Short mmCIF file of C-alpha atoms and ligand atoms in Angstrom, two decimals:
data_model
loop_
_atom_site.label_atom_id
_atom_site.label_comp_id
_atom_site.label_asym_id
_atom_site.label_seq_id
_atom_site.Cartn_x
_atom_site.Cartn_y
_atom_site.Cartn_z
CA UNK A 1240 10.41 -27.95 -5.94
CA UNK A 1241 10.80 -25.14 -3.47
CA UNK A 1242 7.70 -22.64 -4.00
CA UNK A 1243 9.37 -19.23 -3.77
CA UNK A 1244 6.73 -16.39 -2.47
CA UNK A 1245 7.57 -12.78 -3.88
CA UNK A 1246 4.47 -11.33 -4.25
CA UNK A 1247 4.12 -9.56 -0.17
CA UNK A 1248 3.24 -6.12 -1.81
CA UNK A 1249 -0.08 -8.32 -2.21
CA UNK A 1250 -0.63 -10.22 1.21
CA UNK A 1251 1.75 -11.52 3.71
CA UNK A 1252 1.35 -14.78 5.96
CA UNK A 1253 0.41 -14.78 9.43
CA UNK A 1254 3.35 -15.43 11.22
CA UNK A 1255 3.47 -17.75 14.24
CA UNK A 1256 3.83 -15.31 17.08
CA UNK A 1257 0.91 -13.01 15.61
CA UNK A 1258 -0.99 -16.61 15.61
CA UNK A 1259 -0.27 -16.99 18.87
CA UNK A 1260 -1.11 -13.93 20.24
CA UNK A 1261 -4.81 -14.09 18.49
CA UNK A 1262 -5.44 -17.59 19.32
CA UNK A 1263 -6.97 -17.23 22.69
CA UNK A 1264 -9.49 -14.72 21.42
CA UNK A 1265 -11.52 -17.35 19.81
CA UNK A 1266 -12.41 -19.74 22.24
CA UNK A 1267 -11.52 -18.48 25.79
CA UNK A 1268 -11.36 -15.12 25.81
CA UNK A 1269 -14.60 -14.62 23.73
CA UNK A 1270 -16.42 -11.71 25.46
CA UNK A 1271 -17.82 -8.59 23.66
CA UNK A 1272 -15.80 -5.87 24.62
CA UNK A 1273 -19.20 -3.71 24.71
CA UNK A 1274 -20.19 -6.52 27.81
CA UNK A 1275 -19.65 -4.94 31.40
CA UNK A 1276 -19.18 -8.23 32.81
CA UNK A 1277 -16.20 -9.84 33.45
CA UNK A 1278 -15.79 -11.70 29.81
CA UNK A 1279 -16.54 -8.45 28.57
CA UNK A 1280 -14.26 -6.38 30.61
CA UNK A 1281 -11.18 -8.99 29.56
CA UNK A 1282 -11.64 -8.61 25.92
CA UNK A 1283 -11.71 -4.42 25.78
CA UNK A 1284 -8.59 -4.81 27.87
CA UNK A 1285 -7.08 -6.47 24.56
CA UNK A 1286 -9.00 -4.00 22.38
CA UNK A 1287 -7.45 -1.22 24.81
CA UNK A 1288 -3.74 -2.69 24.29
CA UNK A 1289 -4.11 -3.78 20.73
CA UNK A 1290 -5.23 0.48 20.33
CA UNK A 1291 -2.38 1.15 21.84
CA UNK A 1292 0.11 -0.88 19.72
CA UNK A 1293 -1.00 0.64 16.62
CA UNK A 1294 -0.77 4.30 18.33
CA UNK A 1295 3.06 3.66 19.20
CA UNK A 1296 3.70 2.40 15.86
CA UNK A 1297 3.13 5.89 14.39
CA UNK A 1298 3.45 8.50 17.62
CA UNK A 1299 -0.46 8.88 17.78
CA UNK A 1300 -2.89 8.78 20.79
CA UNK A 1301 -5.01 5.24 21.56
CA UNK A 1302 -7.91 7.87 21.23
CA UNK A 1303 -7.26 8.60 17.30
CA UNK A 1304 -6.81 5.20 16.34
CA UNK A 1305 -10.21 3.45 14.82
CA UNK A 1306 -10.31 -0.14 13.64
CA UNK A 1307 -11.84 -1.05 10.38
CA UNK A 1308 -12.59 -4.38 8.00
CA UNK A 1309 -9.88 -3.28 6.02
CA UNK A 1310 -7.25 -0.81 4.40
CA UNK A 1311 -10.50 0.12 1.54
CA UNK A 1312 -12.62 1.12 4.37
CA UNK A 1313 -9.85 2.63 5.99
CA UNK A 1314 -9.50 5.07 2.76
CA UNK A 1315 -13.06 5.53 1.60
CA UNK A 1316 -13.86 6.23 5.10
CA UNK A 1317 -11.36 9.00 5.25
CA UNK A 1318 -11.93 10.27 1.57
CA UNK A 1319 -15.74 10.11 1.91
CA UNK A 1320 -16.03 11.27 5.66
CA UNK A 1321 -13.31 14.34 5.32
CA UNK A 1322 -15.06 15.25 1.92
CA UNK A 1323 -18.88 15.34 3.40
CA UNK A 1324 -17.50 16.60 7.16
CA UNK A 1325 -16.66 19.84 5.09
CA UNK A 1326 -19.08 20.40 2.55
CA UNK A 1327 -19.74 23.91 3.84
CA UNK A 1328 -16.18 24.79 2.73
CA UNK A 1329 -16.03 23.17 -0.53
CA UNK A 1330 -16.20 20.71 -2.73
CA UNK A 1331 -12.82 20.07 -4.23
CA UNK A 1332 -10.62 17.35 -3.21
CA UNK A 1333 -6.76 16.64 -4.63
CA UNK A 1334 -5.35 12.99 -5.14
CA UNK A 1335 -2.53 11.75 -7.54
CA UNK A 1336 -3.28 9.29 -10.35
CA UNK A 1337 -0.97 6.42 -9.37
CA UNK A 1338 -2.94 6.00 -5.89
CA UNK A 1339 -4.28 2.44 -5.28
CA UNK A 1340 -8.43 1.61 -7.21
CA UNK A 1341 -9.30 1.88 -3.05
CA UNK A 1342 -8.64 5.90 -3.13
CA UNK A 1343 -8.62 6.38 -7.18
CA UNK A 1344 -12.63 4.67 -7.16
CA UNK A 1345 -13.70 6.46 -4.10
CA UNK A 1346 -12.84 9.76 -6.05
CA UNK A 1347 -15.06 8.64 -8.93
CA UNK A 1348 -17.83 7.83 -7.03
CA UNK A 1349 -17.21 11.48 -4.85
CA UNK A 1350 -17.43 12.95 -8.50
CA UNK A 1351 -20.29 11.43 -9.64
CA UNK A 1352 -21.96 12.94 -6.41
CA UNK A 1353 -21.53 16.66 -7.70
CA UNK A 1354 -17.56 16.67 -5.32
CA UNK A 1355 -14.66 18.16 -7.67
CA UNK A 1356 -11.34 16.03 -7.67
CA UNK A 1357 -7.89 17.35 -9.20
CA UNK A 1358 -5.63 13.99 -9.86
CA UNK A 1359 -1.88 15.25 -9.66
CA UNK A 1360 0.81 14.05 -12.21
CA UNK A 1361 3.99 12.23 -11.36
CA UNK A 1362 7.51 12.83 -12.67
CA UNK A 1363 9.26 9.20 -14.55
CA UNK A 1364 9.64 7.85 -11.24
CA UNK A 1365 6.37 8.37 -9.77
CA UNK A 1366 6.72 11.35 -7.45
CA UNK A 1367 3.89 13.88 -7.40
CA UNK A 1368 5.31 17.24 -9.19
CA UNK A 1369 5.65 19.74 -5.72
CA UNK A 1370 4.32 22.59 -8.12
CA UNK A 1371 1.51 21.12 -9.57
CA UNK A 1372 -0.24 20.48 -5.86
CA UNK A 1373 0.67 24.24 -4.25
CA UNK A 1374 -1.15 25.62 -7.90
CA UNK A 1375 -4.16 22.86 -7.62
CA UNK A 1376 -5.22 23.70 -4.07
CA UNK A 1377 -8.12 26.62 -4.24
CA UNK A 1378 -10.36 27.92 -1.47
CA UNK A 1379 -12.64 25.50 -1.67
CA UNK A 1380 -10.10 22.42 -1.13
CA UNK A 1381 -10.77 20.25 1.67
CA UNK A 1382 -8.97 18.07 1.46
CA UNK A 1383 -5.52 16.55 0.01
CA UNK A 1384 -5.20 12.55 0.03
CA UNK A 1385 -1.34 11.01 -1.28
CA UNK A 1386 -0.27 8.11 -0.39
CA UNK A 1387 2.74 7.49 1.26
CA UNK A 1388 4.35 4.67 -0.75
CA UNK A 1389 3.20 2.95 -4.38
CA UNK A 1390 2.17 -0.34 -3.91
CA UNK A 1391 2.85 -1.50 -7.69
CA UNK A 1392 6.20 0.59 -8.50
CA UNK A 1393 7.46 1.39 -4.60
CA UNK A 1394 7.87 4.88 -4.72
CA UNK A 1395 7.76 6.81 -1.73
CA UNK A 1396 6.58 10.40 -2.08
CA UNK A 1397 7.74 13.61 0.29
CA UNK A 1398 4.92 13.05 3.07
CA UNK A 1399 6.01 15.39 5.50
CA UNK A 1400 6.29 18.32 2.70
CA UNK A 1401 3.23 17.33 1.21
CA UNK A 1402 1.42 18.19 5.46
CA UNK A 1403 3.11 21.02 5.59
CA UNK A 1404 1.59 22.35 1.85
CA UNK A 1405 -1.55 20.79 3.08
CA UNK A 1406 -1.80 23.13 6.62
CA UNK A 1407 -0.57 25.89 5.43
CA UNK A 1408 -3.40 26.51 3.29
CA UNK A 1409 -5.83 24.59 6.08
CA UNK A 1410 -6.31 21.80 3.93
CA UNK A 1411 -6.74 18.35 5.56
CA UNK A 1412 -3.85 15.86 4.45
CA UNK A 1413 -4.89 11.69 4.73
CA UNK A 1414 -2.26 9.75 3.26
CA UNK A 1415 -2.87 5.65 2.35
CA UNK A 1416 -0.11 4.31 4.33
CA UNK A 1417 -1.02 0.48 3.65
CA UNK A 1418 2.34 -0.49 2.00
CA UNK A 1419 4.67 1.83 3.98
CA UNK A 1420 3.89 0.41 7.45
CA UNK A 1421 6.77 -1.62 8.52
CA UNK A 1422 9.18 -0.18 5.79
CA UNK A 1423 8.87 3.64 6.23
CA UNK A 1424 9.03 5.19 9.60
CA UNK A 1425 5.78 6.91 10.82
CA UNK A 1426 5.37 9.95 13.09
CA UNK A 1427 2.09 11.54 12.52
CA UNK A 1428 2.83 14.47 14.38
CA UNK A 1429 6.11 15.53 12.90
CA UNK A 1430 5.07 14.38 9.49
CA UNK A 1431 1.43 16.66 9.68
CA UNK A 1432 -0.88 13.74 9.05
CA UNK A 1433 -4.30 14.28 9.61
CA UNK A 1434 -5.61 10.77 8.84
CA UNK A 1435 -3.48 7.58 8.04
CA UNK A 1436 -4.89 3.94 6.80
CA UNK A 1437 -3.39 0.94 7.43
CA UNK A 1438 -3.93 -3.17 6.76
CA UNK A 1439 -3.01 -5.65 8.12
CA UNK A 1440 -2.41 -8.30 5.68
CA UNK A 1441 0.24 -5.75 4.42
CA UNK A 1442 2.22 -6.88 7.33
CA UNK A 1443 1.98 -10.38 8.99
CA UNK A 1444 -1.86 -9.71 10.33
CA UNK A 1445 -4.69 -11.34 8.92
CA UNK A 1446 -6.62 -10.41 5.71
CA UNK A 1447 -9.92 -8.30 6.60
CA UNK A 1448 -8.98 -5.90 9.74
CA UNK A 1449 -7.53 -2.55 9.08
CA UNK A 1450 -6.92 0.70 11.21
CA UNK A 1451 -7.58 4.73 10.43
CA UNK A 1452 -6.03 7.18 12.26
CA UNK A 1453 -7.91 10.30 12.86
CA UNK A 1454 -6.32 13.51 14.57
CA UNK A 1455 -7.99 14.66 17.57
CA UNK A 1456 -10.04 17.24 16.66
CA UNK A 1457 -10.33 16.20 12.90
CA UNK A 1458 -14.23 15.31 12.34
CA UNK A 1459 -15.11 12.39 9.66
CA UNK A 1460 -18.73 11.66 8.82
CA UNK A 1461 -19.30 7.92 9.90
CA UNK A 1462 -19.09 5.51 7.47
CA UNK A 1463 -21.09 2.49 9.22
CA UNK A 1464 -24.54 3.16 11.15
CA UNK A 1465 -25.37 1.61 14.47
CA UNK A 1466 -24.29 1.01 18.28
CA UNK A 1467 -21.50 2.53 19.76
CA UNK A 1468 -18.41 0.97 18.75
CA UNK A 1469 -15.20 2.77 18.07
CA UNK A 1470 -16.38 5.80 19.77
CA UNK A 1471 -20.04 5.89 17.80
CA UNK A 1472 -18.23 6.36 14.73
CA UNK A 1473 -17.70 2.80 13.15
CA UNK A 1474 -20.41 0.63 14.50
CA UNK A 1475 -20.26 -3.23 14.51
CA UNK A 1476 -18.92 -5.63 17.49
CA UNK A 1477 -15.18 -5.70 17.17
CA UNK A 1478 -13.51 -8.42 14.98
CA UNK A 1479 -10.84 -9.39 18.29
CA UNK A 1480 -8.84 -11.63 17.19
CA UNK A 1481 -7.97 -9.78 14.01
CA UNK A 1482 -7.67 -6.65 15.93
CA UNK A 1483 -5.30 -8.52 18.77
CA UNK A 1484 -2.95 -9.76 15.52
CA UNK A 1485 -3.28 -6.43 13.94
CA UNK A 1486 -1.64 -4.93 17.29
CA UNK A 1487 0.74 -7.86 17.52
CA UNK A 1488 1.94 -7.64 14.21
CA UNK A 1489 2.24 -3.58 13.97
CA UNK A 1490 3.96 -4.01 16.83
CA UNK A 1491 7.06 -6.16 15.61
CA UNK A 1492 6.94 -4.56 12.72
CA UNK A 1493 7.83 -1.36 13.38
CA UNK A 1494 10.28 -2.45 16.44
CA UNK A 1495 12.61 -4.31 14.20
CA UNK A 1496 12.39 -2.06 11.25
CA UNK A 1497 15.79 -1.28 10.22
CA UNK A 1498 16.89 -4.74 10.85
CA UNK A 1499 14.21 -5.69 8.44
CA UNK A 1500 14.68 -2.79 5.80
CA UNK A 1501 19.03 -4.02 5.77
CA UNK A 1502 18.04 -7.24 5.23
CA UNK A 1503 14.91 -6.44 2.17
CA UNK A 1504 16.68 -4.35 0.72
CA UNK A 1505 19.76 -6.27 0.20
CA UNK A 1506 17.61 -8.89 -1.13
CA UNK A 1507 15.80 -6.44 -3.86
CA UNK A 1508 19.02 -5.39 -4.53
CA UNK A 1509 19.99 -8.49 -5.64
CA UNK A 1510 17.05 -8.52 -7.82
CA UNK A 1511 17.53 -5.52 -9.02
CA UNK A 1512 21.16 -5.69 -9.63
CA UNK A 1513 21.56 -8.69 -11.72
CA UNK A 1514 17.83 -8.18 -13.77
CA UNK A 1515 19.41 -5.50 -15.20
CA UNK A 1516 22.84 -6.84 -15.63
CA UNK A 1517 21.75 -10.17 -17.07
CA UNK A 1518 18.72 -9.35 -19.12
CA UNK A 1519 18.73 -7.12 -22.19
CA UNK A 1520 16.04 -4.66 -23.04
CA UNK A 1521 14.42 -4.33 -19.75
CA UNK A 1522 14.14 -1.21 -16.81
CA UNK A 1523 13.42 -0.75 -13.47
CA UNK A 1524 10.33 1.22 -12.58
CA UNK A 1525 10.41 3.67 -9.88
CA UNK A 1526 12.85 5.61 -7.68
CA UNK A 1527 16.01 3.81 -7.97
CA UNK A 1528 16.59 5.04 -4.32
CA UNK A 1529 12.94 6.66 -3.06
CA UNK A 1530 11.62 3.38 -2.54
CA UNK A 1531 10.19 0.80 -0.36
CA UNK A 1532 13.10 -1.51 0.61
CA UNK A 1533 10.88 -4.69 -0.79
CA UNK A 1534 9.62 -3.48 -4.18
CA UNK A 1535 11.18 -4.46 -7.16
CA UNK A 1536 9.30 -4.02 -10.80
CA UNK A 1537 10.64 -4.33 -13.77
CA UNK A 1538 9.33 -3.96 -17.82
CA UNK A 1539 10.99 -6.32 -20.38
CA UNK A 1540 10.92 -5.20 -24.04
CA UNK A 1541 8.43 -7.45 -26.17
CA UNK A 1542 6.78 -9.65 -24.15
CA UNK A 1543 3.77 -10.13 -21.55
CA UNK A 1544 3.82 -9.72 -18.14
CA UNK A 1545 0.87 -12.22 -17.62
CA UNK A 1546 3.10 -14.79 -19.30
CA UNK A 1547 6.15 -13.92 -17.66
CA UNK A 1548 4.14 -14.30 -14.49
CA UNK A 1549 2.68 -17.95 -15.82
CA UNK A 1550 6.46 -19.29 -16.92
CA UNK A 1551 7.73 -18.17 -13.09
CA UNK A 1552 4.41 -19.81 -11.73
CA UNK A 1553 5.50 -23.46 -13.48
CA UNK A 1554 8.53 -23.15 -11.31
CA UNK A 1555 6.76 -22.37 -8.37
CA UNK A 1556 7.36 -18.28 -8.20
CA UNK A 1557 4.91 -15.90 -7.05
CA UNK A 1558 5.29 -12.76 -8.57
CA UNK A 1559 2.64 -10.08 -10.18
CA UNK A 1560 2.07 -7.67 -12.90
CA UNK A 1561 1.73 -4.62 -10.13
CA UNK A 1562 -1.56 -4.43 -8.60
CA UNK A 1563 -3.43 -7.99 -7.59
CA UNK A 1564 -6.70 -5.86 -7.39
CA UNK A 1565 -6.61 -4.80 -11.00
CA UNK A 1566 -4.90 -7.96 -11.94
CA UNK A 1567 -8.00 -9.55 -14.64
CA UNK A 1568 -8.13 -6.61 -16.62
CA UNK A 1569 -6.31 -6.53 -19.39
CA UNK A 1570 -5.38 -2.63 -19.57
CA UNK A 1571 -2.28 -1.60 -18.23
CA UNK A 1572 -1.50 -0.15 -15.12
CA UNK A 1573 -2.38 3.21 -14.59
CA UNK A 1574 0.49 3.65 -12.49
CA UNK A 1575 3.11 2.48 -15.40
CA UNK A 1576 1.12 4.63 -17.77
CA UNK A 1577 0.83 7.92 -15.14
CA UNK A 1578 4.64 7.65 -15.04
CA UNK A 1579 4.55 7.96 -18.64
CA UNK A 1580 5.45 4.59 -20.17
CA UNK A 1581 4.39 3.38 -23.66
CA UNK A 1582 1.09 0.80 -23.45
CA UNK A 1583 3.66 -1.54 -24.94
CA UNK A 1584 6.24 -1.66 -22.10
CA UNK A 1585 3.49 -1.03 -19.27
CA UNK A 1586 2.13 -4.81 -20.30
CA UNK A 1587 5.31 -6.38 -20.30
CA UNK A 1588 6.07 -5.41 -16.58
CA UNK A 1589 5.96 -7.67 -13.34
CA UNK A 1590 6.71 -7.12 -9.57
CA UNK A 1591 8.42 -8.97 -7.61
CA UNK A 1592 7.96 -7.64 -3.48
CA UNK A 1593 9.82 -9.34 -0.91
CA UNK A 1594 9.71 -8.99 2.81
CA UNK A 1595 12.12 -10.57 5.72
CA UNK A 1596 11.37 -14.08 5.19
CA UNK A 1597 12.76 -13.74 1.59
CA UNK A 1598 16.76 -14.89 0.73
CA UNK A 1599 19.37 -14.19 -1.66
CA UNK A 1600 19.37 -17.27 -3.08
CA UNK A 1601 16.00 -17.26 -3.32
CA UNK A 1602 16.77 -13.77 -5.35
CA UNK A 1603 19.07 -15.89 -7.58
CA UNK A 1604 16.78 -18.44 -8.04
CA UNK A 1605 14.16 -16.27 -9.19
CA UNK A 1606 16.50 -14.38 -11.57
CA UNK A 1607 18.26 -18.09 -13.21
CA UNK A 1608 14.24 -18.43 -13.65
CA UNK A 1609 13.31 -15.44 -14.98
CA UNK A 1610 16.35 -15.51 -17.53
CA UNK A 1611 14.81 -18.58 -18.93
CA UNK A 1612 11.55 -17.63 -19.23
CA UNK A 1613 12.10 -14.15 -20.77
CA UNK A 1614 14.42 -15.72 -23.21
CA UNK A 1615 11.82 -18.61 -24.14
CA UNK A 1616 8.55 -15.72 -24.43
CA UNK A 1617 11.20 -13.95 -26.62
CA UNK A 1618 11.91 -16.56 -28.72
CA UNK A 1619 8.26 -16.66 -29.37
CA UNK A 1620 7.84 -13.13 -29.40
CA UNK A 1621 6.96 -11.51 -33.51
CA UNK A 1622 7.44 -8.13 -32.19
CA UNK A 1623 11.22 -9.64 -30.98
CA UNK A 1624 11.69 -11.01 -34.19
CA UNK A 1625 10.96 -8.02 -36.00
CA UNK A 1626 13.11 -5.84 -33.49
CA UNK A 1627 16.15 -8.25 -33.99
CA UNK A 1628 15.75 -8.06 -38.03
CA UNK A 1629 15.89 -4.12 -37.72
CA UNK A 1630 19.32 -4.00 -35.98
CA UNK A 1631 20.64 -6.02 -39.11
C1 PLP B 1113 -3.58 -3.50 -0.28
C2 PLP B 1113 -3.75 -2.03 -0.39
C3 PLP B 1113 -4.98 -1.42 -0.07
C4 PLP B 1113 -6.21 -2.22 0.28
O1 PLP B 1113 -6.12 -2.85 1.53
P1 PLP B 1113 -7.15 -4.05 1.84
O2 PLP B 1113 -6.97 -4.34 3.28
O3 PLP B 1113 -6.72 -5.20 0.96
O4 PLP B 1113 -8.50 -3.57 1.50
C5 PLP B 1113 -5.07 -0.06 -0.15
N1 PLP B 1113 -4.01 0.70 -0.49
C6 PLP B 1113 -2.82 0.15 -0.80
C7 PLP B 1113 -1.68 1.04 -1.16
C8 PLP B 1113 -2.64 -1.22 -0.76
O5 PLP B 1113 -1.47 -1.76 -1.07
#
């Protein structure tokens, strides 16, 4: 049986050359890049490049480019360091309520410590309502965190606009870029980012090494105590070979991106096209347009995602219910239920994400399957039963 993965929005593979390019930073090329000998010297030239990769990916400096343990650290770092940088201004900070538990959790805990946090709505497809952030930002706003594409439903919000709102009233704007990088182009400067976090197991890196960008001249209140790593401001000896793939793989990322988005996208299409032609009572969630190239999720009327996700599983499909951090839990997805769908058809949703190394006929495998399992949970289904005796 082939195993079909379509669950990237989660964690991609390491691909070969981003393998290759860490490899030698394990055994030979092992010196701490704090070391001013010559082992030393050799691996902060590879810290220096890898910086550099990750600047070019998004038009920033090597200079505002940090590296972190991952894309969580990357955003409570920014939330909790912008937030405490400014307390002399204020202590009210603006989010939306579909952003991912590593932003939404950080807020709690800010609020819990006496900070003030406005969560902005979303319209059906999951944009945050325009209006609703220009009327929630007051003089004691510091700062305004969106992110810049949904990791469960794909939507990608108005970035640039949302910078612009944020600096005209001299608010700071950090958006949680994790699932956009590779997918959505990135300037920082023309799109009036402030602070930016990225992972790499988003895109072909390893799990557990992440990046925030900071804007020159932005001050963050460390987040990690101790020597003088990353500038004094996130101590701990550098995690190299991660940080060498993270460089690698930002780096063919974003070079080959519209290659990659052509091909995604005409693979979610797919998806997309025949879910909803060939299976009744179901609807896509999100921006039918506005949305990252890879992300497809879907509810289906009167039955479980979880068991949608188990039948595919038998046949060797990867696939999720939205969010693998909150997957466990039982309620729905606060996204789903943000964008204001019933409890009912939030549960009986599932995403499938795809990325370059995805097919069509992989896409028409995984529909074939998914007809057969939504018709079997159906045919098991009381609350289809009911439904069908109701149209009689
Ligand atoms: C995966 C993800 C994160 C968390 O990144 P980790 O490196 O797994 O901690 C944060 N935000 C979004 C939108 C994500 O998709």
């Amino acid at each position: 049986m082939e195993k079909i993965y379509m669950d990237n929005a989660a964690t991609t593979r390491v691909t070969e050359p981003v393998l290759e390019a860490m490899l030698p930073y394990f055994c030979g090329t092992f010196g701490n890049p704090s070391s001013i000998h010559g082992f030393g010297r050799e691996a902060k030239k590879a810290l220096d490049n890898a910086r550099a990769q990750v600047a070019r990916a998004m038009n920033a400096e090597p200079a505002e480019i940090y590296f972190t343990g991952c894309g969580t650290e990357s955003d409570n770092w920014a939330v909790r360091g912008a937030a405490y940088a400014n307390i002399k201004k204020g202590k009210h900070l603006i989010t939306s309520q579909i952003e991912h538990h590593a932003l939404i959790n950080t807020c709690g805990q800010l609020e819990k410590e006496g900070f003030e946090v406005t969560y902005l709505p979303v319209d059906e497809f999951g944009r945050v309502d325009m209006d609703a952030l220009e009327k929630a930002i007051r003089p004691d706003t510091t700062l305004i965190s969106v992110m810049t594409a949904n990791n469960e439903v794909g939507t990608i919000q108005p970035i640039a606009e949302i910078g612009r709102i944020a600096h005209e009233h001299g608010v700071l704007f950090h958006t949680d870029a994790v699932q956009a990088i590779g997918s959505v182009k990135i300037d920082v400067k023309a799109m009036n980012i402030d602070m930016l976090s990225l992972s790499g197991h988003k895109f072909h890196a390893p799990k557990g090494v992440g990046a925030l960008y900071v804007r020159k001249g932005v001050r963050l209140q460390r987040l990690i105590y101790g020597g003088e790593q990353e500038r004094g401001q996130r101590a701990g000896t550098e995690n190299m070979a991660s940080i060498v793939g993270l460089g690698k793989a930002i780096e063919l990322a974003t070079e080959n991106i519209d290659a990659h988005n052509a091909q995604v996208s005409a693979v979610r299409d797919r998806l997309i096209d025949r879910i909803l032609a060939e299976i009744p009572y179901c609807r896509l969630n999100g921006h039918r347009t506005d949305r990252l190239p890879g992300n497809c999720n879907v509810s289906f009327q009167f039955i479980e995602g979880e068991s949608m996700l188990l039948g595919l599983d038998m046949q060797g499909i990867a696939a999720s219910t939205g969010s693998a951090c909150a997957s466990g839990s039982l309620d729905p997805s606060h996204v789903l239920l943000a964008m204001g769908l019933p409890h009912e058809i939030a549960h009986g949703s599932i995403r499938l994400s795809v990325n370059e190394e995805n097919t069509l006929e992989q896409a028409d495998k995984v529909v074939d399957a998914l007809k057969q399992v939504v018709d079997r949970l159906r045919g098991l289904s009381p609350l289809y039963d009911d439904f069908l005796a109701s149209q009689k």
